[in-house]
Amino acid sequence: MPSLKSSLRGFWGHWITEKGCSMYMSFGLLSFALLCILLPMSETRLSLPLSIFVTLGCGSGFAWQIIKLRADETLALIPGKKKLVLNQGIALLTVTYSLFLIFAVALQRMDALFAAALGGVLSTWLILKVIKNTRYFKHVTSIYFLAAIGSIYYDKFDGNVTWLLLLAWLVMSLYSLTKLNNIAWSNTAIHCYKNGLNTGWSPLPTAFTLPKWAEFDKQLFPLSFFAGKTLYTFLGTVTLSSLAIPIIVYFLETPNLAIFIVLTISPIGIMFIRWSMLQNSRSIETLWVLPIFNNRQELHRAFVNRLLFVVTLATIIFWLSCLVAVAIQPNSPDAFTISQANLVAIAMFAGLISIFAISMYLSTDIKFTFAMMLLMNVYFIIIPMMISSKVPAYLLLFLNLCWAGLAILLSFKTIKRIDTVMQKRK
Amino acid sequence: MTALLKLQSVTKKFETHSVLNKLNLTVEPGMVIGLLGKNGAGKSTLMRIALGLDNPSEGNATCFGESSRNLSISSRSKIGYVPQQPFGYEGFSVAEALKLHASFYSNWDFDLESLWLNRFELNRAQRVDKLSVGQRQCLALIMAMAYRPELLVLDEPVASLDPLTRREFMSDLFELALESQSGILFSSHITTDLERVASHIALIKSGQIILFEEADSLKDKIRKVVKGTTPLDLSRYTVLNDSKNASLIYGYEGETISGAKQIIPLSLEQIFIEVHQNAIA
């Protein structure tokens, strides 16, 4: 019987400090930290998605480790390595799910049970797919979306849904345990691993990236020089998801789901732009040797100006869609107001700029991922609070404008780090 | 003597394309076999099948007398393998990675680990994912060799090393084989390394080992025979390649060949090039 110390050897390196796994684990841990704050408030609207994100964070971390194991050609020859990593993963998932089950039973909270079951089903599905083919990991972000949407409609589900999910999860878990032995080296796994590190949470497969539009490309230079097609994909996705807001409001009478989608997609888009820039890190030298900018400051200023332009454009599209939604929404007691639309749009603008500014400041990927997850969680708390807050609208507007102003100042300040960040990446 | 590694009539097909074709190879203790072949000749596939990482379409692969697909823990503890793309300890520092890796082997030699860390000038505190390709290769070599495996399989182990490190590594490799009677199978495109270290050379072409010979006698036994006006009788030799003006023969023992305009000795690199010259239809 191996000792606890022996069973935990390498745990920190595998699950916490490894870049890819830390992306998902830190998201789960952070969601857990926020959940601990929110739990006493009995606020299911926020605690439910956070609970699901905790279980999904651990589940996707485990699926990521399977990719890593499958990318290692020497795995089958190192006695005990596969078993060690898999046992650590199983223990991690068991502890996480057990916490939810204990919590659900002790406090009679069905929502915790639902969170564990939904998170469990989705995580186990991902794990099973990754055991079969590592390429399925590209669906990870879609799973998070699905979970978030599922949590929104929790109230509408019959109690039996939770029990059905729980049963499905149990069956799937037992089945996946029998499949873990099949994990073997795959020549495509290393590409999935590297691709996953580069694209991070990007939910957009390359097939959906939009082609370049030469004229617009010039307008967005030098940002377009670094980020390329990602910029158009970002703008295209924000436009499409914003256009969905009035439609969803018209049919479902609530803007929360639609706004949630845009507010999730847009920070991911900004993070994706940052990833693209880092992938093209050598381009900064190429750009610098071209006779375009007189000095570094000029380049930095041009860069931030273009970034502000892109974010403003995305915000305007989102804001206009919100206004249309306000105009066409059916009469209901919790109607979406113009004031709320303004507030959410400004918050989106400030949030996106902040995310970019912080991403420039934090050069290492782990710090960056951690900060992003924190910011996204804050983002998800601030915005729903704005929609339902009792604080006077003018005060919220003032606070929001201050945040936006601060974010712009921060972006000009941190863009100086662009050279350092890209240098470190090499 | 039990062969450390044995491939018998191994065929590997990827869809309709055959990478290995009824290939036979045996590695015995003390042998250092240098595997030479063009890109895509099947060297990596051969190594993977030999170690049970991939299934052959036909034929058998055994290590220490056991089927490669079902190696026992004890046999796996005696194998060292360095793939072309070493991977697996991202997220760890060099020291942490070595500590964890060492924990999987009961006979890990920490002195050898330190010696090689110093030789490769690897910083223990450096993170594995920040290592250069060459440094990552060095770490993989330490990980594969610090427990003194009986069978060492190295897929282009020195491709990313600088000449000095490469030379030192090659000499250590040879010493290791001599000292512990390990068997080593390694592939490389650097023919000077093969000439310096390998006890045997295996030349792979079209999925088959077309030449397997002791390194010392290989160059003596191979000649390029330039054709004259009279027809050549090369029936007593193995013709490795044949063109309009010359033939590459194996089995030469110093005799004169009637009809030959010229008999040219070749270096290993020249042999490799001549073998792969387009033959006449």
XYZ file of C-alpha atoms in Angstrom:
707
model
C 0.000 0.000 0.000
C 1.735 3.224 -1.057
C 1.957 6.004 1.523
C 0.045 9.267 1.095
C 3.334 11.108 0.518
C 4.299 8.667 -2.197
C 0.869 8.905 -3.841
C 1.073 12.686 -3.915
C 4.552 12.968 -5.402
C 4.586 15.281 -8.399
C 1.050 16.490 -7.620
C 1.987 20.175 -7.624
C 3.854 19.903 -10.916
C 1.173 17.898 -12.670
C -1.933 19.703 -11.498
C -0.994 23.213 -10.457
C 2.133 24.521 -12.155
C 1.704 22.844 -15.527
C 0.461 25.630 -17.785
C -2.378 23.814 -19.495
C -3.799 22.101 -16.447
C -3.474 25.234 -14.340
C -5.790 27.054 -16.774
C -8.632 24.750 -15.784
C -7.653 24.003 -12.216
C -7.240 27.676 -11.329
C -10.651 28.380 -12.827
C -12.121 25.621 -10.654
C -10.254 26.785 -7.550
C -11.240 30.378 -8.064
C -14.848 29.439 -8.627
C -14.608 27.458 -5.404
C -13.225 30.466 -3.520
C -16.043 32.670 -4.814
C -18.535 29.963 -4.033
C -17.401 29.903 -0.403
C -18.170 33.631 -0.213
C -21.536 33.293 -1.927
C -22.795 30.152 -0.206
C -23.994 31.796 2.988
C -26.101 34.162 0.871
C -28.249 31.301 -0.516
C -27.931 32.979 -3.902
C -28.456 30.111 -6.371
C -28.336 32.319 -9.488
C -24.596 32.775 -9.003
C -23.638 29.884 -6.769
C -25.062 27.305 -9.156
C -22.890 28.140 -12.210
C -19.905 28.570 -9.907
C -20.529 25.126 -8.398
C -20.671 23.591 -11.843
C -17.480 25.423 -12.824
C -15.703 23.935 -9.788
C -16.536 20.388 -10.877
C -15.874 21.176 -14.526
C -12.538 22.815 -13.660
C -11.350 19.601 -12.013
C -12.889 17.454 -14.763
C -11.263 19.369 -17.611
C -7.966 19.401 -15.681
C -8.191 15.611 -15.553
C -8.989 15.404 -19.282
C -5.988 17.654 -19.941
C -3.744 15.300 -17.961
C -4.966 12.441 -20.147
C -3.843 14.394 -23.220
C -0.485 14.996 -21.565
C -0.117 11.331 -20.722
C -1.040 10.313 -24.249
C 1.513 12.741 -25.698
C 4.340 11.107 -23.746
C 5.911 8.377 -25.848
C 7.814 6.948 -22.913
C 4.691 6.578 -20.758
C 4.208 2.856 -21.314
C 7.829 2.210 -20.365
C 7.967 4.169 -17.108
C 6.713 1.795 -14.431
C 3.939 3.400 -12.397
C 3.816 6.865 -13.917
C 0.432 6.507 -15.597
C -1.080 4.969 -12.486
C 0.293 7.743 -10.288
C -1.171 10.581 -12.369
C -4.522 8.871 -12.900
C -4.883 8.017 -9.216
C -4.177 11.614 -8.294
C -6.839 12.755 -10.759
C -9.403 10.265 -9.482
C -8.690 11.350 -5.895
C -9.069 14.995 -6.857
C -12.424 14.401 -8.532
C -13.618 12.191 -5.677
C -12.800 14.856 -3.080
C -14.482 17.583 -5.144
C -17.670 15.639 -5.785
C -17.781 14.338 -2.228
C -17.683 17.916 -0.924
C -20.714 18.763 -3.041
C -22.590 15.646 -2.029
C -21.879 16.210 1.678
C -22.887 19.827 1.322
C -26.068 18.919 -0.551
C -27.115 16.362 2.053
C -26.106 18.416 5.086
C -27.832 21.613 3.981
C -30.565 19.967 1.922
C -29.493 21.952 -1.140
C -30.744 20.304 -4.329
C -28.880 22.875 -6.407
C -25.538 21.561 -5.095
C -26.569 18.059 -6.083
C -27.608 19.315 -9.504
C -24.253 21.121 -9.886
C -22.281 18.008 -8.977
C -24.370 15.830 -11.286
C -24.301 18.174 -14.301
C -20.604 18.959 -13.826
C -19.945 15.254 -13.354
C -21.812 14.179 -16.492
C -20.127 16.819 -18.667
C -16.655 16.184 -17.215
C -16.947 12.421 -17.561
C -18.194 12.796 -21.125
C -15.117 14.913 -21.919
C -12.789 12.431 -20.212
C -14.287 9.509 -22.125
C -13.993 11.355 -25.428
C -10.382 12.338 -24.740
C -9.489 8.739 -23.907
C -10.875 7.837 -27.322
C -9.389 10.756 -29.239
C -7.554 13.737 -27.771
C -8.949 16.039 -30.449
C -12.291 16.068 -28.616
C -10.756 18.370 -26.041
C -11.554 21.261 -28.380
C -15.141 21.018 -27.077
C -14.064 22.058 -23.584
C -15.335 25.629 -23.855
C -18.628 24.514 -25.377
C -19.091 22.339 -22.299
C -18.681 25.349 -20.039
C -21.272 27.225 -22.084
C -23.619 24.287 -21.900
C -23.156 24.103 -18.141
C -23.762 27.837 -17.746
C -26.935 27.644 -19.819
C -28.042 24.571 -17.868
C -27.603 26.473 -14.619
C -29.721 29.383 -15.869
C -32.650 27.052 -16.508
C -32.230 25.098 -13.288
C -35.484 26.503 -11.866
C -37.411 25.242 -14.862
C -36.160 21.659 -14.448
C -38.162 19.021 -12.709
C -36.462 17.556 -9.618
C -36.205 14.247 -11.451
C -33.702 15.773 -13.867
C -31.165 15.984 -11.042
C -31.663 12.309 -10.161
C -31.436 11.302 -13.800
C -28.212 13.262 -14.193
C -26.870 11.685 -11.041
C -27.640 8.213 -12.340
C -26.106 8.982 -15.733
C -23.018 10.349 -14.044
C -22.652 7.255 -11.879
C -22.921 4.918 -14.875
C -20.540 7.034 -16.946
C -17.999 7.230 -14.108
C -17.959 3.480 -13.638
C -17.614 3.004 -17.376
C -14.773 5.538 -17.598
C -12.884 3.727 -14.813
C -12.781 0.643 -17.002
C -11.479 2.731 -19.909
C -8.598 4.440 -18.106
C -6.393 1.415 -18.722
C -6.702 2.066 -22.455
C -4.751 5.310 -22.235
C -1.831 4.883 -24.580
C 0.519 7.030 -26.576
C -1.048 8.768 -29.566
C 0.930 10.662 -32.178
C -1.783 13.340 -32.420
C -1.884 14.031 -28.667
C 1.219 16.220 -28.666
C -0.354 18.455 -31.325
C -3.547 18.690 -29.265
C -1.456 19.563 -26.217
C 0.476 22.319 -27.986
C -2.618 23.602 -29.719
C -4.481 23.640 -26.420
C -1.691 25.652 -24.810
C -1.735 28.188 -27.616
C -5.455 28.649 -27.990
C -6.290 28.275 -24.299
C -10.011 28.639 -23.813
C -10.720 29.589 -27.367
C -14.089 28.140 -28.298
C -13.588 28.956 -31.951
C -12.261 26.204 -34.188
C -10.018 27.524 -36.963
C -12.677 26.630 -39.508
C -14.731 29.541 -38.195
C -12.004 32.155 -38.272
C -12.972 34.924 -40.636
C -10.824 35.895 -43.611
C -8.872 39.134 -43.604
C -10.425 42.218 -45.088
C -7.593 44.285 -46.541
C -9.092 47.763 -45.990
C -10.122 47.066 -42.443
C -6.751 45.463 -41.853
C -5.072 48.785 -42.648
C -7.375 50.620 -40.266
C -6.491 48.282 -37.449
C -2.727 48.346 -38.013
C -0.523 47.654 -35.970
C -2.955 45.579 -33.891
C -3.904 43.582 -36.985
C -0.217 42.961 -37.646
C 0.050 41.003 -34.398
C -3.387 39.504 -33.964
C -4.291 38.810 -37.600
C -7.500 36.939 -38.275
C -8.302 36.676 -34.593
C -9.447 40.296 -34.599
C -12.068 39.644 -37.245
C -13.153 36.484 -35.534
C -13.529 38.443 -32.309
C -15.582 41.185 -33.948
C -17.631 38.681 -35.948
C -18.452 36.610 -32.894
C -19.364 39.626 -30.771
C -21.607 40.914 -33.587
C -23.391 37.598 -34.058
C -23.896 36.982 -30.360
C -25.032 40.593 -29.841
C -27.576 40.248 -32.622
C -28.956 37.257 -30.764
C -29.802 39.444 -27.732
C -33.028 40.995 -29.123
C -34.130 37.618 -30.483
C -33.606 35.870 -27.155
C -35.247 38.725 -25.260
C -38.252 38.590 -27.570
C -38.788 34.869 -27.127
C -37.580 34.245 -23.579
C -38.412 37.632 -22.019
C -35.083 37.729 -20.177
C -31.888 39.321 -21.427
C -29.645 37.563 -18.870
C -28.819 34.528 -20.981
C -27.983 36.551 -24.096
C -25.914 39.078 -22.173
C -24.134 36.269 -20.390
C -23.160 34.748 -23.736
C -21.726 38.013 -25.096
C -19.970 38.762 -21.853
C -18.350 35.346 -21.879
C -17.369 35.394 -25.513
C -15.854 38.874 -25.525
C -13.205 38.394 -22.776
C -12.322 35.034 -24.305
C -11.904 36.891 -27.613
C -9.547 39.393 -25.976
C -7.556 36.567 -24.418
C -7.463 34.879 -27.788
C -6.099 38.077 -29.352
C -3.357 38.028 -26.748
C -2.535 34.395 -27.512
C -2.320 35.195 -31.218
C 0.032 38.049 -30.482
C 2.270 35.835 -28.427
C 2.340 33.205 -31.120
C 3.572 35.854 -33.536
C 6.061 37.171 -31.009
C 8.868 37.411 -33.532
C 6.838 39.862 -35.572
C 7.666 42.725 -33.232
C 11.204 42.803 -34.586
C 9.913 42.612 -38.145
C 7.587 45.514 -37.440
C 10.278 47.536 -35.756
C 12.713 47.277 -38.657
C 10.068 48.583 -41.080
C 10.185 52.358 -41.668
C 6.796 53.068 -40.056
C 7.261 54.299 -36.511
C 9.806 56.859 -35.335
C 10.107 55.397 -31.884
C 8.725 52.773 -29.553
C 6.300 55.222 -27.895
C 4.690 55.924 -31.249
C 4.244 52.203 -31.851
C 2.796 51.669 -28.386
C 0.357 54.585 -28.764
C -0.801 53.381 -32.162
C -1.288 49.928 -30.760
C -3.469 51.046 -27.827
C -5.479 53.392 -30.065
C -6.351 50.537 -32.387
C -7.200 48.295 -29.473
C -9.528 50.950 -28.047
C -11.085 51.280 -31.486
C -11.789 47.546 -31.730
C -13.188 47.321 -28.211
C -15.319 50.445 -28.771
C -16.677 48.953 -31.977
C -17.555 45.704 -30.209
C -19.173 47.646 -27.353
C -21.250 49.796 -29.725
C -22.530 46.708 -31.517
C -23.418 45.148 -28.176
C -24.997 48.369 -26.865
C -27.152 48.876 -29.989
C -28.354 45.280 -29.736
C -29.257 45.860 -26.089
C -31.216 49.000 -27.044
C -33.130 47.070 -29.704
C -33.851 44.420 -27.066
C -35.191 47.096 -24.698
C -37.430 48.416 -27.468
C -38.930 45.103 -28.511
C -39.140 43.271 -25.220
C -42.575 42.197 -24.055
C -43.882 43.986 -20.976
C -42.750 42.231 -17.841
C -42.109 43.335 -14.258
C -38.332 42.818 -14.499
C -37.986 44.555 -17.857
C -34.551 45.395 -19.205
C -34.103 49.206 -19.174
C -32.062 51.642 -21.266
C -30.138 52.582 -18.177
C -29.200 48.944 -17.556
C -28.170 48.570 -21.215
C -25.878 51.602 -20.886
C -24.356 50.311 -17.687
C -23.700 46.823 -19.011
C -22.152 48.210 -22.211
C -19.775 50.485 -20.310
C -18.878 47.638 -17.951
C -18.148 45.414 -20.946
C -15.890 48.091 -22.452
C -14.040 48.653 -19.180
C -13.778 44.915 -18.513
C -12.281 44.159 -21.918
C -9.727 46.945 -21.703
C -8.806 45.891 -18.162
C -8.324 42.312 -19.256
C -6.001 43.365 -22.035
C -4.057 45.786 -19.827
C -3.545 43.141 -17.171
C -2.555 40.570 -19.772
C 0.194 42.912 -20.907
C 1.364 43.467 -17.364
C 1.476 39.824 -16.371
C 4.007 38.205 -18.596
C 3.928 34.663 -17.271
C 1.113 32.451 -18.398
C 0.220 31.168 -14.972
C -0.121 34.629 -13.459
C -2.011 35.722 -16.543
C -4.434 32.803 -16.428
C -5.024 33.312 -12.739
C -5.701 37.013 -13.163
C -7.997 36.361 -16.114
C -10.046 33.849 -14.218
C -10.324 36.235 -11.288
C -11.340 39.069 -13.547
C -13.868 36.996 -15.439
C -15.456 35.883 -12.212
C -15.587 39.484 -10.996
C -17.049 40.391 -14.363
C -19.807 37.813 -13.959
C -20.640 39.123 -10.527
C -20.505 42.841 -11.288
C -22.708 42.732 -14.342
C -25.650 40.748 -12.935
C -25.445 42.974 -9.857
C -25.796 46.012 -12.092
C -28.894 44.611 -13.720
C -30.612 43.869 -10.429
C -28.969 46.452 -8.150
C -30.889 48.921 -6.029
C -27.996 51.417 -6.188
C -29.037 54.584 -8.069
C -28.311 54.353 -11.790
C -26.382 57.632 -11.920
C -23.973 56.386 -9.241
C -23.418 53.118 -11.098
C -22.875 55.060 -14.301
C -20.300 57.244 -12.579
C -18.497 54.230 -11.123
C -18.531 52.498 -14.457
C -17.115 55.521 -16.259
C -14.367 55.740 -13.638
C -13.570 52.068 -14.224
C -13.460 52.622 -17.989
C -11.202 55.673 -17.601
C -8.911 53.804 -15.284
C -8.767 50.867 -17.670
C -7.757 53.152 -20.569
C -5.014 54.742 -18.465
C -3.860 51.298 -17.387
C -3.700 50.075 -20.968
C -1.450 52.989 -22.003
C 0.712 52.321 -18.981
C 1.071 48.563 -19.429
C 1.509 48.507 -23.210
C 5.135 49.473 -22.616
C 5.551 45.914 -21.443
C 4.716 44.541 -24.870
C 8.415 44.220 -25.753
C 9.259 42.451 -22.493
C 6.290 40.106 -22.714
C 7.139 39.078 -26.233
C 10.829 38.834 -25.483
C 10.142 36.447 -22.597
C 7.983 34.317 -24.801
C 10.827 33.473 -27.155
C 22.291 -15.800 -24.710
C 18.792 -14.235 -24.616
C 18.442 -11.410 -27.103
C 17.583 -8.099 -25.479
C 15.397 -7.224 -28.403
C 14.179 -9.275 -31.308
C 12.077 -8.323 -34.288
C 10.893 -11.203 -36.420
C 9.300 -10.644 -39.808
C 7.775 -7.377 -38.636
C 5.512 -5.614 -41.092
C 3.808 -2.323 -40.404
C 1.212 -0.871 -42.718
C -0.430 2.512 -42.470
C -3.570 2.075 -44.544
C -2.131 0.807 -47.828
C 1.366 2.174 -47.322
C 3.860 -0.325 -45.939
C 6.499 1.274 -43.670
C 8.200 -1.896 -42.461
C 8.287 -4.981 -44.591
C 9.104 -8.356 -43.001
C 11.920 -6.764 -41.047
C 14.249 -8.794 -38.812
C 16.621 -7.377 -36.228
C 18.255 -8.694 -33.061
C 19.984 -6.660 -30.355
C 22.260 -8.616 -28.047
C 24.121 -7.484 -24.911
C 27.125 -5.296 -25.690
C 25.897 -4.386 -29.154
C 25.672 -0.725 -30.115
C 23.597 -0.711 -33.268
C 23.475 2.454 -35.313
C 20.357 2.603 -37.429
C 20.770 4.563 -40.607
C 18.037 5.417 -43.052
C 16.394 8.245 -44.941
C 13.670 10.389 -43.379
C 10.497 8.340 -43.369
C 12.374 5.068 -43.805
C 10.638 3.647 -40.732
C 13.328 4.034 -38.056
C 11.014 5.548 -35.433
C 8.247 3.063 -36.265
C 10.732 0.213 -35.867
C 11.742 1.495 -32.431
C 8.156 2.010 -31.298
C 7.156 -1.482 -32.368
C 10.250 -2.918 -30.714
C 9.215 -1.353 -27.411
C 5.527 -2.195 -27.715
C 4.412 1.407 -28.186
C 2.880 0.525 -31.524
C 1.436 -2.707 -32.885
C 2.994 -4.464 -35.863
C 0.591 -5.391 -38.663
C 2.389 -8.743 -38.886
C 5.301 -10.419 -37.135
C 6.598 -10.453 -33.575
C 8.573 -8.115 -31.380
C 10.071 -9.302 -28.098
C 12.129 -7.636 -25.367
C 13.972 -9.782 -22.814
C 12.039 -12.750 -24.189
C 8.642 -11.170 -23.479
C 6.204 -9.910 -26.071
C 6.756 -6.175 -26.428
C 3.025 -5.499 -26.135
C 2.863 -7.039 -22.662
C 6.116 -6.168 -20.975
C 6.337 -6.850 -17.253
C 7.321 -4.071 -14.843
C 10.680 -5.737 -14.322
C 11.404 -5.692 -18.060
C 10.214 -2.102 -18.416
C 12.587 -1.077 -15.614
C 15.451 -2.360 -17.760
C 14.576 -0.283 -20.825
C 15.642 3.274 -21.524
C 14.023 5.141 -24.392
C 14.510 8.638 -25.737
C 12.012 9.588 -28.439
C 12.562 12.267 -31.057
C 10.311 14.657 -29.172
C 10.923 14.190 -25.452
C 7.843 15.184 -23.476
C 6.156 14.606 -20.168
C 7.451 16.828 -17.362
C 6.094 20.209 -18.381
C 5.177 22.119 -15.229
C 8.177 20.786 -13.313
C 11.649 22.177 -12.668
C 14.576 20.022 -13.821
C 15.238 18.935 -10.222
C 11.566 18.113 -9.546
C 11.253 16.206 -12.814
C 14.355 14.143 -12.068
C 13.209 13.496 -8.503
C 9.823 12.241 -9.668
C 11.321 10.229 -12.513
C 13.890 8.659 -10.179
C 11.078 7.538 -7.880
C 9.864 5.125 -10.558
C 13.198 3.265 -10.608
C 14.739 1.391 -7.683
C 18.258 1.409 -9.113
C 18.537 5.107 -9.965
C 22.160 6.246 -9.918
C 22.171 9.732 -8.373
C 25.916 10.152 -8.936
C 25.481 9.479 -12.620
C 22.571 11.940 -12.651
C 24.741 14.679 -11.095
C 27.628 13.910 -13.392
C 25.477 14.213 -16.487
C 23.646 17.279 -15.222
C 26.998 19.001 -14.901
C 28.217 17.717 -18.217
C 25.129 18.977 -20.014
C 25.244 22.184 -17.943
C 21.606 21.846 -16.990
C 20.343 24.131 -14.253
C 18.326 22.175 -11.689
C 16.082 25.155 -10.966
C 15.153 25.756 -14.607
C 11.658 24.859 -15.683
C 11.349 21.962 -18.129
C 9.000 23.854 -20.463
C 11.544 26.684 -20.709
C 14.414 24.419 -21.798
C 15.722 24.683 -25.327
C 15.243 21.711 -27.656
C 18.836 20.590 -27.047
C 18.551 20.946 -23.275
C 15.279 19.017 -23.281
C 17.038 16.266 -25.210
C 19.825 16.229 -22.620
C 17.305 15.892 -19.803
C 15.589 13.039 -21.626
C 18.945 11.298 -22.032
C 19.669 11.581 -18.303
C 16.194 10.263 -17.535
C 16.701 7.321 -19.851
C 20.182 6.410 -18.696
C 20.568 7.207 -14.989
C 19.147 3.833 -13.962
C 21.639 2.033 -16.219
C 19.118 0.245 -18.417
C 20.066 -3.008 -20.080
C 18.450 -1.973 -23.319
C 18.678 1.571 -24.545
C 16.695 2.763 -27.548
C 17.480 6.263 -28.747
C 15.664 7.915 -31.628
C 18.060 10.516 -33.035
C 19.383 11.351 -29.590
C 22.050 13.801 -30.651
C 20.226 15.701 -33.382
C 19.889 18.829 -31.228
C 23.185 18.691 -29.363
C 26.207 20.825 -30.105
C 29.267 18.961 -31.508
C 31.178 18.964 -28.227
C 28.299 17.625 -26.124
C 27.479 15.190 -28.879
C 30.995 13.796 -28.938
C 31.085 13.416 -25.140
C 27.672 11.833 -25.068
C 28.580 9.352 -27.747
C 31.711 8.313 -25.945
C 29.737 7.863 -22.680
C 27.187 5.818 -24.534
C 29.838 3.470 -25.795
C 31.419 3.169 -22.340
C 28.047 2.413 -20.797
C 27.489 -0.417 -23.249
C 30.941 -1.823 -22.608
C 30.744 -1.529 -18.815
C 27.296 -2.909 -18.224
C 26.925 -5.061 -21.315
C 23.836 -3.099 -22.297
C 22.456 -3.276 -25.782
C 21.929 -0.001 -27.564
C 19.875 0.757 -30.643
C 20.117 4.301 -31.858
C 19.293 6.166 -35.017
C 21.221 9.101 -36.364
C 21.834 10.931 -39.596
C 25.289 11.922 -38.462
C 27.391 9.187 -40.029
C 30.595 10.224 -38.246
C 28.890 9.486 -34.914
C 27.789 6.102 -36.155
C 31.287 5.319 -37.347
C 32.798 6.407 -34.045
C 30.455 4.643 -31.663
C 28.428 1.886 -33.267
C 29.615 -1.679 -33.072
C 27.111 -2.587 -35.800
C 25.457 -0.623 -38.552
C 21.948 -1.400 -39.749
C 20.884 0.271 -42.947
C 17.158 0.492 -43.464
C 15.596 1.054 -46.860
C 12.074 0.438 -48.144
C 11.037 -0.991 -44.802
C 13.795 -3.597 -44.663
C 17.235 -3.875 -43.128
C 19.227 -4.185 -46.325
C 22.554 -4.203 -44.544
C 23.558 -5.345 -41.071
C 27.262 -5.537 -40.453
C 29.919 -4.878 -37.855
C 30.999 -1.278 -38.188
C 34.677 -2.151 -38.495
C 34.276 -4.512 -41.416
C 31.445 -2.686 -43.163
C 33.667 -0.372 -45.177
C 35.939 -3.259 -46.189
C 33.069 -5.306 -47.511
C 31.378 -2.646 -49.594
C 32.686 -1.312 -52.885
C 31.418 0.804 -55.688
C 32.286 -0.998 -58.908
C 32.494 1.222 -61.975
C 31.517 -0.727 -65.068
C 33.835 -1.054 -68.025
C 33.053 -2.159 -71.575
C 32.817 -5.886 -70.768
C 29.894 -7.200 -68.726
C 30.461 -7.689 -64.979
C 29.795 -10.913 -63.104
C 28.603 -9.849 -59.674
C 26.723 -13.041 -58.845
C 28.842 -13.800 -55.744
C 28.038 -10.433 -54.176
C 24.930 -8.819 -52.836
C 24.166 -5.905 -55.120
C 22.846 -3.086 -52.992
C 22.249 -0.728 -55.857
C 22.772 -0.869 -59.561
C 22.992 1.933 -62.068
C 23.998 2.227 -65.689
C 27.637 3.029 -64.913
C 28.262 1.463 -61.536
C 27.104 -1.107 -58.996
C 27.252 -1.024 -55.215
C 28.265 -4.427 -53.928
C 28.410 -6.058 -50.495
C 30.632 -9.063 -49.725
C 33.859 -7.816 -51.257
C 36.990 -9.435 -49.820
C 39.835 -7.751 -51.665
C 39.763 -9.777 -54.879
C 39.911 -8.334 -58.388
C 36.650 -8.176 -60.292
C 37.014 -8.884 -63.980
C 35.438 -6.287 -66.215
C 35.503 -3.624 -63.518
C 36.912 -0.335 -64.649
C 37.421 0.829 -61.092
C 36.743 -0.524 -57.560
C 36.164 2.324 -55.121
C 36.134 2.076 -51.302
C 33.512 4.293 -49.667
C 32.952 6.078 -46.372
C 29.734 5.393 -44.470
C 28.218 8.629 -45.737
C 29.081 7.707 -49.320
C 27.624 4.240 -48.805
C 24.398 5.821 -47.544
C 24.218 8.133 -50.555
C 25.052 5.360 -53.042
C 22.440 3.040 -51.560
C 19.795 5.695 -52.070
C 20.815 6.740 -55.566
C 18.038 6.007 -58.031
C 18.579 2.558 -59.467
C 18.114 1.857 -63.172
C 14.781 0.459 -64.093
